[in-house]
Coordinates of C-alpha atoms in Angstrom, one line a residue:
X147 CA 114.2 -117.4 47.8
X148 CA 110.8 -117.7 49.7
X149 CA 108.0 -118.9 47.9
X150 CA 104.9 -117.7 49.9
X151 CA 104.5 -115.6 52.0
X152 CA 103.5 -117.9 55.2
X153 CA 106.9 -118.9 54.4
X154 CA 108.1 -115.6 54.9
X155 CA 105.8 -115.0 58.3
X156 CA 108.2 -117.8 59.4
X157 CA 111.3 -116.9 58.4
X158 CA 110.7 -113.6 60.4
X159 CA 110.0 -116.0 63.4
X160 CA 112.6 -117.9 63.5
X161 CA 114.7 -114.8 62.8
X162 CA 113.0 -113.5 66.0
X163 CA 113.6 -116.6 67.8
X164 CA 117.5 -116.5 67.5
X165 CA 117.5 -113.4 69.1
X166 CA 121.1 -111.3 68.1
X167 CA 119.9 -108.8 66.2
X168 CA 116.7 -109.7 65.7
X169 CA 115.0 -107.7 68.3
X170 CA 115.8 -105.4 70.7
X171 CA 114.9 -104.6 74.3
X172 CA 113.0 -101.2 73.6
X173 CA 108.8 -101.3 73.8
X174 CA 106.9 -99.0 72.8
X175 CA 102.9 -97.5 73.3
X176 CA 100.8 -98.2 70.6
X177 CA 96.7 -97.7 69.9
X178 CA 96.4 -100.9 68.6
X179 CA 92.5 -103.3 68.7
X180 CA 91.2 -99.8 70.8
X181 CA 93.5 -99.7 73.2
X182 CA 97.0 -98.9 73.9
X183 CA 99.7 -101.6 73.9
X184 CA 103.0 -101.9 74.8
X185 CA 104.5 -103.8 71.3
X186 CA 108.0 -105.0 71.3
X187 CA 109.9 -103.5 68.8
X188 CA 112.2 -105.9 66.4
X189 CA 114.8 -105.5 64.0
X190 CA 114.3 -106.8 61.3
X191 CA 115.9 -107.4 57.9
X192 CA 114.9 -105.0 55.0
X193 CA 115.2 -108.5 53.0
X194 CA 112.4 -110.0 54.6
X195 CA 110.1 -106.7 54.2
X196 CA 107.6 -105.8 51.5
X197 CA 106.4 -102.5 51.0
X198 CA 102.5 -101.6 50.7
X199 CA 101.2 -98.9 48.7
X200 CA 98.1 -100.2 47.9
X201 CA 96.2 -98.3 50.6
X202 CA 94.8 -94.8 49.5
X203 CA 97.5 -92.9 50.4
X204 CA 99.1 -94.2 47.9
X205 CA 96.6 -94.9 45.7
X206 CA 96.7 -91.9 42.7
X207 CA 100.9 -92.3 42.9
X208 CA 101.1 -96.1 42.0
X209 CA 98.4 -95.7 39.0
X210 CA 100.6 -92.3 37.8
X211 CA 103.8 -94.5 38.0
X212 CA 101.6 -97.7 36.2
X213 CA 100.7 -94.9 33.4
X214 CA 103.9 -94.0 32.9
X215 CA 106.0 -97.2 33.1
X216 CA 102.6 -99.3 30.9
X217 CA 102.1 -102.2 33.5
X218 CA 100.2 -102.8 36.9
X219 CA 102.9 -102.8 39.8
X220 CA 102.5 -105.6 42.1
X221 CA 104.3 -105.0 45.8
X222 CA 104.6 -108.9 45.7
X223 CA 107.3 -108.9 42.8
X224 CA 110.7 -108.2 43.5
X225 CA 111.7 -107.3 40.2
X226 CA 109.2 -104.3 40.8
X227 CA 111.3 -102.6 43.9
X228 CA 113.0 -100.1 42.2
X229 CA 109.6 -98.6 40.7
X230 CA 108.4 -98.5 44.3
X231 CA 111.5 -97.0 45.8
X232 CA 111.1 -94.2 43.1
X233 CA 107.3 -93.9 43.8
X234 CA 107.8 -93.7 47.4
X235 CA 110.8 -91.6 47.2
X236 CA 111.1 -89.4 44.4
X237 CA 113.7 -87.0 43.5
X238 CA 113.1 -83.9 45.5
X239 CA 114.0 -81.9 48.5
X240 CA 111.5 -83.7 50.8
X241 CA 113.0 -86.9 50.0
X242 CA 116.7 -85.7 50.2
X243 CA 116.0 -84.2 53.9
X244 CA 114.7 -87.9 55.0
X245 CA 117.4 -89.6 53.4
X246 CA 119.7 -87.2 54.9
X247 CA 118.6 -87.5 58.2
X248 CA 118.6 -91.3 58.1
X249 CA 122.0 -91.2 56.9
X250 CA 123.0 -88.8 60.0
X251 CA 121.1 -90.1 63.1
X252 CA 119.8 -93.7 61.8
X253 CA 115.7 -94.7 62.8
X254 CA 114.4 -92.8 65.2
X255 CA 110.7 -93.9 65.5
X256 CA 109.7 -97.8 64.9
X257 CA 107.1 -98.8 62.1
X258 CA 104.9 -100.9 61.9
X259 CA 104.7 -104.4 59.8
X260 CA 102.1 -107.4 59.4
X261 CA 103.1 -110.9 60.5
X262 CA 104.3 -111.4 56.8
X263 CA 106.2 -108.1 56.4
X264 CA 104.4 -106.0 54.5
X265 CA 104.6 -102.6 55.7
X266 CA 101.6 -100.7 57.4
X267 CA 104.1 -97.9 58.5
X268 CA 107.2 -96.9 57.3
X269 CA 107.2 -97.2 53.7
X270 CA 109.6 -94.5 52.7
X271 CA 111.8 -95.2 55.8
X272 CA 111.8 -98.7 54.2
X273 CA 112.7 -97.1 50.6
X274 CA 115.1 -94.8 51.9
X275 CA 117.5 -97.7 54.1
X276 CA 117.1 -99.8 50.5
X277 CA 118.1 -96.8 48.6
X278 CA 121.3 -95.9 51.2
X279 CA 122.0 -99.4 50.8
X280 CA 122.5 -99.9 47.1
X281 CA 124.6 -96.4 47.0
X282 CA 126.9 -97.7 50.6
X283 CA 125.9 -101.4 51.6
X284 CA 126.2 -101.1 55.5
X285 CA 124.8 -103.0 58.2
X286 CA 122.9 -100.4 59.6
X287 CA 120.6 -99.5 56.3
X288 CA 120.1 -103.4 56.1
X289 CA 117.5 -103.4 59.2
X290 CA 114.3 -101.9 60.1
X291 CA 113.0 -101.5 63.4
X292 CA 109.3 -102.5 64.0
X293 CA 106.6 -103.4 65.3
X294 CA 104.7 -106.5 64.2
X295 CA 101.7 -107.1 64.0
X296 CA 99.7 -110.4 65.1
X297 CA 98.0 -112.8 62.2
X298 CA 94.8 -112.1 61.0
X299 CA 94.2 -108.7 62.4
X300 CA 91.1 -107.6 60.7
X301 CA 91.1 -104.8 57.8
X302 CA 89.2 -102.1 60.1
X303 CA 92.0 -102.1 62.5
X304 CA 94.8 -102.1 60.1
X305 CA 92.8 -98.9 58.4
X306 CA 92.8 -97.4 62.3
X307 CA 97.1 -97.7 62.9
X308 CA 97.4 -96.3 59.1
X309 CA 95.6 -93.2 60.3
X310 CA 97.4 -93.0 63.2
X311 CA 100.4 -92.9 61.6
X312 CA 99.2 -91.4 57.9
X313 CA 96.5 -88.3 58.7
X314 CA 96.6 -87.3 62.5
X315 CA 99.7 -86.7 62.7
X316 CA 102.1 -83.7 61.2
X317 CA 103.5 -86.6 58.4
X318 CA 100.4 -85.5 57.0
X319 CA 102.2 -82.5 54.7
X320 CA 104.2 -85.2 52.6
X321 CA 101.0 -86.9 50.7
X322 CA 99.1 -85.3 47.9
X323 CA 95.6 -84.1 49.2
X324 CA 93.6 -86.3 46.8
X325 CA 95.4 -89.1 48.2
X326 CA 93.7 -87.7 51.8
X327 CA 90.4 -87.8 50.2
X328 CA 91.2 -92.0 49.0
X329 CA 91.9 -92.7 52.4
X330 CA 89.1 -91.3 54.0
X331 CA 86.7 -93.1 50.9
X332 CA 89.0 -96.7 52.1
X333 CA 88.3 -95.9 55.7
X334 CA 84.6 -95.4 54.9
X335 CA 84.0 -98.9 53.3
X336 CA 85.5 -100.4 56.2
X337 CA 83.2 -98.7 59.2
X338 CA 80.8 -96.5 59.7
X339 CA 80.8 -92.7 59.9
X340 CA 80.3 -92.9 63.3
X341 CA 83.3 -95.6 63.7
X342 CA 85.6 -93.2 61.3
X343 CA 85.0 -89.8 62.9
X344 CA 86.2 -91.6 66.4
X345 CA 89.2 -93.2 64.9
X346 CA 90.2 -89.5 63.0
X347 CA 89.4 -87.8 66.1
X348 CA 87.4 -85.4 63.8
X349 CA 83.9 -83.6 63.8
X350 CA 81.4 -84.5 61.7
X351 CA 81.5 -81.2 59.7
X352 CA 85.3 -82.1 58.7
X353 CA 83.8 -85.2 57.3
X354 CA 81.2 -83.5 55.8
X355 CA 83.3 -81.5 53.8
X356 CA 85.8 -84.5 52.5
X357 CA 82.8 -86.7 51.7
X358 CA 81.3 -83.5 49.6
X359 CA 84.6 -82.8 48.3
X360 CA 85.1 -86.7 47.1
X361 CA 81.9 -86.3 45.1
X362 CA 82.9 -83.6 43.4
X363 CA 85.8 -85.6 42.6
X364 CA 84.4 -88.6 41.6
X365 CA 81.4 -87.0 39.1
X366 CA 83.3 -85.0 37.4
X367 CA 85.6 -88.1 37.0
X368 CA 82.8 -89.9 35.5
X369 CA 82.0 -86.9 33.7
X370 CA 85.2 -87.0 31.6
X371 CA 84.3 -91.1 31.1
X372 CA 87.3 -91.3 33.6
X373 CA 86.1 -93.2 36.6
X374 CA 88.5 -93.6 39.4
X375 CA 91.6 -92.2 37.6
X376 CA 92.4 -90.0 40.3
X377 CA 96.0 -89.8 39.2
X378 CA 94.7 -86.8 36.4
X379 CA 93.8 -85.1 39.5
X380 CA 97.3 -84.8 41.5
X381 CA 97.1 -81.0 40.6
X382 CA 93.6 -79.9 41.3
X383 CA 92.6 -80.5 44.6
X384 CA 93.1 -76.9 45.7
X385 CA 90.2 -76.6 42.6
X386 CA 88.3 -78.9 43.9
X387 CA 88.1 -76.9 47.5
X388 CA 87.2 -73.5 46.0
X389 CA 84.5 -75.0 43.8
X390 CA 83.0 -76.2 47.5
X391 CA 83.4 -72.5 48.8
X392 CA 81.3 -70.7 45.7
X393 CA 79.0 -73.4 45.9
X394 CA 78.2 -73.0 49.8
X395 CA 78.7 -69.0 48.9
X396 CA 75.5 -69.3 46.5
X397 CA 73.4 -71.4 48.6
X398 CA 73.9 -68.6 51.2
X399 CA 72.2 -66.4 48.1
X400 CA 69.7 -69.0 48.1
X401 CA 70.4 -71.0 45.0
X402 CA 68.1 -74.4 45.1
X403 CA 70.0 -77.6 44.4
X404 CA 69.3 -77.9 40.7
X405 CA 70.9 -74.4 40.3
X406 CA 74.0 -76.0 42.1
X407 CA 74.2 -78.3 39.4
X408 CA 74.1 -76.4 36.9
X409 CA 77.0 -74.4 38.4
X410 CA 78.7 -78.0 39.0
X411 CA 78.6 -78.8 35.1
X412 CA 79.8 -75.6 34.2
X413 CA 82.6 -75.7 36.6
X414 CA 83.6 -79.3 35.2
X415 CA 83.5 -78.0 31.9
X416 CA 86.2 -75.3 33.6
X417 CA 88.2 -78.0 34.8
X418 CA 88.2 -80.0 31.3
X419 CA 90.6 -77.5 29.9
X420 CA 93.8 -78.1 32.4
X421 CA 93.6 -81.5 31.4
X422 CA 94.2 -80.2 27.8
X423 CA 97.9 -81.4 27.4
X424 CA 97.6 -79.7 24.1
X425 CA 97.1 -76.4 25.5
X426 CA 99.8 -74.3 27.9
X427 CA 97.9 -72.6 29.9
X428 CA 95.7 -72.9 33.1
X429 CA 92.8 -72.4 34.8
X430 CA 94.0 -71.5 38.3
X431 CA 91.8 -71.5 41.7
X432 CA 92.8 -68.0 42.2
X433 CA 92.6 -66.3 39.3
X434 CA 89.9 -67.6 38.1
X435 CA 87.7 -69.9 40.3
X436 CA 87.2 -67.8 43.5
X437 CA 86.4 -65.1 41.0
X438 CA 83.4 -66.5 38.8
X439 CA 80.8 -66.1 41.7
X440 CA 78.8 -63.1 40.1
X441 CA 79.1 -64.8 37.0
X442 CA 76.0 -67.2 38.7
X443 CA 73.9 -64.0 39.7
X444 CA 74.8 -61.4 37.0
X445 CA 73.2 -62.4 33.4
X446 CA 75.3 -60.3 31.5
X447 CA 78.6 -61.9 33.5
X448 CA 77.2 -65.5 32.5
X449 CA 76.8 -64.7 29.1
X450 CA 80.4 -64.0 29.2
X451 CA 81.1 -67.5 31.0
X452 CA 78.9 -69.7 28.6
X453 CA 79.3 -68.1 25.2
X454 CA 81.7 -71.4 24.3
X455 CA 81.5 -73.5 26.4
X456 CA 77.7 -74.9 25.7
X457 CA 77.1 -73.6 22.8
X458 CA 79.4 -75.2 20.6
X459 CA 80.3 -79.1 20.9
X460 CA 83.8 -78.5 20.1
X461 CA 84.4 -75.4 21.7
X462 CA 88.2 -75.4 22.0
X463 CA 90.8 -75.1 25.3
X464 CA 91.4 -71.9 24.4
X465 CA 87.8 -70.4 23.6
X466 CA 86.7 -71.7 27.1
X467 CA 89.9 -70.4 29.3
X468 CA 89.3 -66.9 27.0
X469 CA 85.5 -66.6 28.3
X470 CA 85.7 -67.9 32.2
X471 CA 89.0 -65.1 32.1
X472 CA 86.4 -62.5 30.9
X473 CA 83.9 -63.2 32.7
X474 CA 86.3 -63.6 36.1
X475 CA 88.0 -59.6 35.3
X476 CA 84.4 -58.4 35.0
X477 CA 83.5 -60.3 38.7
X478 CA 86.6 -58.7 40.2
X479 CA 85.4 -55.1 38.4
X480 CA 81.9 -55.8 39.8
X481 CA 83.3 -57.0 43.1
X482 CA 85.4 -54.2 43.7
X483 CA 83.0 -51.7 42.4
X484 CA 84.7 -50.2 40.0
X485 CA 83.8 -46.5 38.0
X486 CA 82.5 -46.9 34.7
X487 CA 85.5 -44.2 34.0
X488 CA 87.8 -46.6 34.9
X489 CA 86.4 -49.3 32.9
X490 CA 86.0 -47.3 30.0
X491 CA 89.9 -45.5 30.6
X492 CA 90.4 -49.7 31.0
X493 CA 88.9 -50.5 27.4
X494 CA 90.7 -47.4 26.0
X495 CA 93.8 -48.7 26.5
X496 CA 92.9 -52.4 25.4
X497 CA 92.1 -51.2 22.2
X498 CA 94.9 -49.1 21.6
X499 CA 97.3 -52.0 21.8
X500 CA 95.8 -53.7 18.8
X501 CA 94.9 -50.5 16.7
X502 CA 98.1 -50.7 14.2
X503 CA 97.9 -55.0 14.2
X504 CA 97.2 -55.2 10.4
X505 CA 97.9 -58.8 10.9
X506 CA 94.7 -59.3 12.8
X507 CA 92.2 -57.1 10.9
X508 CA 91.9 -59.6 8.3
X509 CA 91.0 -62.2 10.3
X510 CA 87.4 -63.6 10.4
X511 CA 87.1 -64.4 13.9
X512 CA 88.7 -60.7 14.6
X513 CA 85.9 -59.1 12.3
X514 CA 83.2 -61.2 14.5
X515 CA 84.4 -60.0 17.1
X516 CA 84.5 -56.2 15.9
X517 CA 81.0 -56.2 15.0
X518 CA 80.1 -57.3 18.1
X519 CA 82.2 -54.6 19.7
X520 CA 80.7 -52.3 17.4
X521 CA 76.8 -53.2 18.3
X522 CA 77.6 -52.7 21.9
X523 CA 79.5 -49.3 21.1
X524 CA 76.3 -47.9 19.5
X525 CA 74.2 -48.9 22.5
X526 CA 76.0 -47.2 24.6
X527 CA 76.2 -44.1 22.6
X528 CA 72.7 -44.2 22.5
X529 CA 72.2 -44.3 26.6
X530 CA 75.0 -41.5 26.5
X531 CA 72.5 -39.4 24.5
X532 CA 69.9 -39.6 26.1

């Protein structure tokens, strides 16, 4: 068993050295130190390999699998594989199509590993041979072809191959979206914007909108006294993008940027209650998000929003989800324009579904709520009569 991993750099060297099948004859093009270069491509034992999920892609998996198993993962310990095989290649139809096609027609593109054979590319190739090896243990899941990587390549150009490889091209579909926003936040600490918009081949309005994206992320994050635990977040990033839309819709209407933050906190608040494991049911970016727009330019749709959420510290899941899927039906009424017959014909037949529930009429929160009902019935009889 090696005990470092210089150790390991040589073992891979000598295995190199011996030629057989430690290398083949293939070479292939790759953007590597800004320029193209033609890299060998070896063969090299899935023994002497390491996987590396501690770049951003990964980033919100790993801490989700180290909530769930109780321990920090470490890519360094064998005894840890397993967790990263399941990480990298869970059980689902993505995983089974890769596996599958591995199985059929064997490794069809190289990756890409550092002297000491930890992958920069390749990961779930990597989990897939060691998974198709411990089901059938042949010789051709027991190899992976690479490239390797020269010592002490600096961190900026290992970020610019994982990009390569990771964001530009059409891999791109099998990573979580926050995961995208991590490796853009990894790519930033390592070179300017300048630097990062040449190596994603983006514009600078792309950027723009990730960087505004990742602060939304990150402060409502600390909002919750959750710093950094983007793993809660796996499941909102579509959230997270129409919250950008309203809020560039309303500075269109010419809200100022303390109004924007005031419809920041009350869209956190929003958030807060899918994160509610004790209540089933959500707050979706369709229904409800891209529909609370006129909430932030009609009083009376506001009202409707806040009555909870603000006004009580412990306003409950279900009081909040209740008010922002008020105030979203009246948006959508306003929106599309809708009579005040309808609405009325609307309310009508509300009401009559709750008429002969006895059950409820003794409740206090229902009489509240009747009186309330009540005060706005008279008001409008009075505008009828006049």
């Amino acid at each position: 068993m090696l005990t470092g991993w210089t150790e390991r750099a040589n073992a891979i060297d000598q295995y190199i050295d011996n030629g057989g099948k430690s290398s083949i004859s293939s070479k292939q093009m790759l953007l590597f130190m800004g320029q193209p270069q033609e890299l060998p491509v070896y063969k090299i034992p899935i023994s002497l390999l390491s996987f590396n999920v501690d770049n951003g892609r990964f980033a919100a998996e790993k801490r989700l699998k180290e909530q769930e198993i109780g321990f920090e993962l470490d890519n360094r310990n064998p005894a840890h594989e397993s967790y990263f095989i399941d990480l990298l290649i869970p059980k689902n139809a993505k995983s089974e199509r890769l596996l599958n096609d591995l199985e059929s027609y064997g490794q069809l593109s190289p990756g890409v590993i550092t002297q000491d054979g930890f992958l920069v590319d390749a990961n779930r190739r990597l989990a897939c041979m060691k998974r198709l090896n411990e089901k059938s243990p042949r010789s051709c899941y027991q190899y992976l072809l690479v490239h390797r990587l020269p010592a002490n390549v600096p961190a900026k150009e290992i970020y610019k191959l994982e990009v390569q490889f990771q964001i530009k091209t059409d891999l791109k579909e099998e990573y979580n979206p926050i995961n995208d926003l991590l490796k853009i936040k990894e790519g930033l600490e390592h070179m300017s914007e300048q630097e990062l918009l040449e190596t994603l081949d983006w514009k600078p309005k792309k950027l723009k909108e990730y960087q505004d994206r990742l602060d939304l992320v990150d402060g409502f994050l600390h909002s919750i006294d959750q710093p950094e635990n983007y793993t809660i977040l796996l499941n909102l990033n579509e959230h997270f993008v129409e919250i950008q839309k309203e809020i560039a819709a309303l500075k269109k209407l010419g809200f100022n940027p303390f109004e924007n933050e005031k419809v920041i906190d009350i869209m956190y608040r929003i958030l807060e209650v899918n994160l509610d494991k004790d209540f089933d049911k959500t707050i979706t970016q369709r229904d409800h998000i891209r529909n609370l727009r006129e909430a932030f330019v009609d009083d009376k749709i506001f009202k409707v929003l806040t009555k909870n959420m603000f006004k009580q510290d412990n306003a409950t899941s279900e009081e909040i989800f209740n008010d922002v899927t008020a105030a979203a039906e009246m948006s959508r009424m306003q929106r599309n324009n809708d009579r005040s017959e309808e609405l009325l014909k609307k309310a009508i037949n509300l009401l009559t579904q709750i008429q002969d529930d006895s059950d409820a009429f003794a409740k206090k929160d229902f009489k509240v709520l009747f009186e309330e009902l009540d005060e706005l019935v008279s008001t409008i009889k009075e505008k009828v009569k006049e």
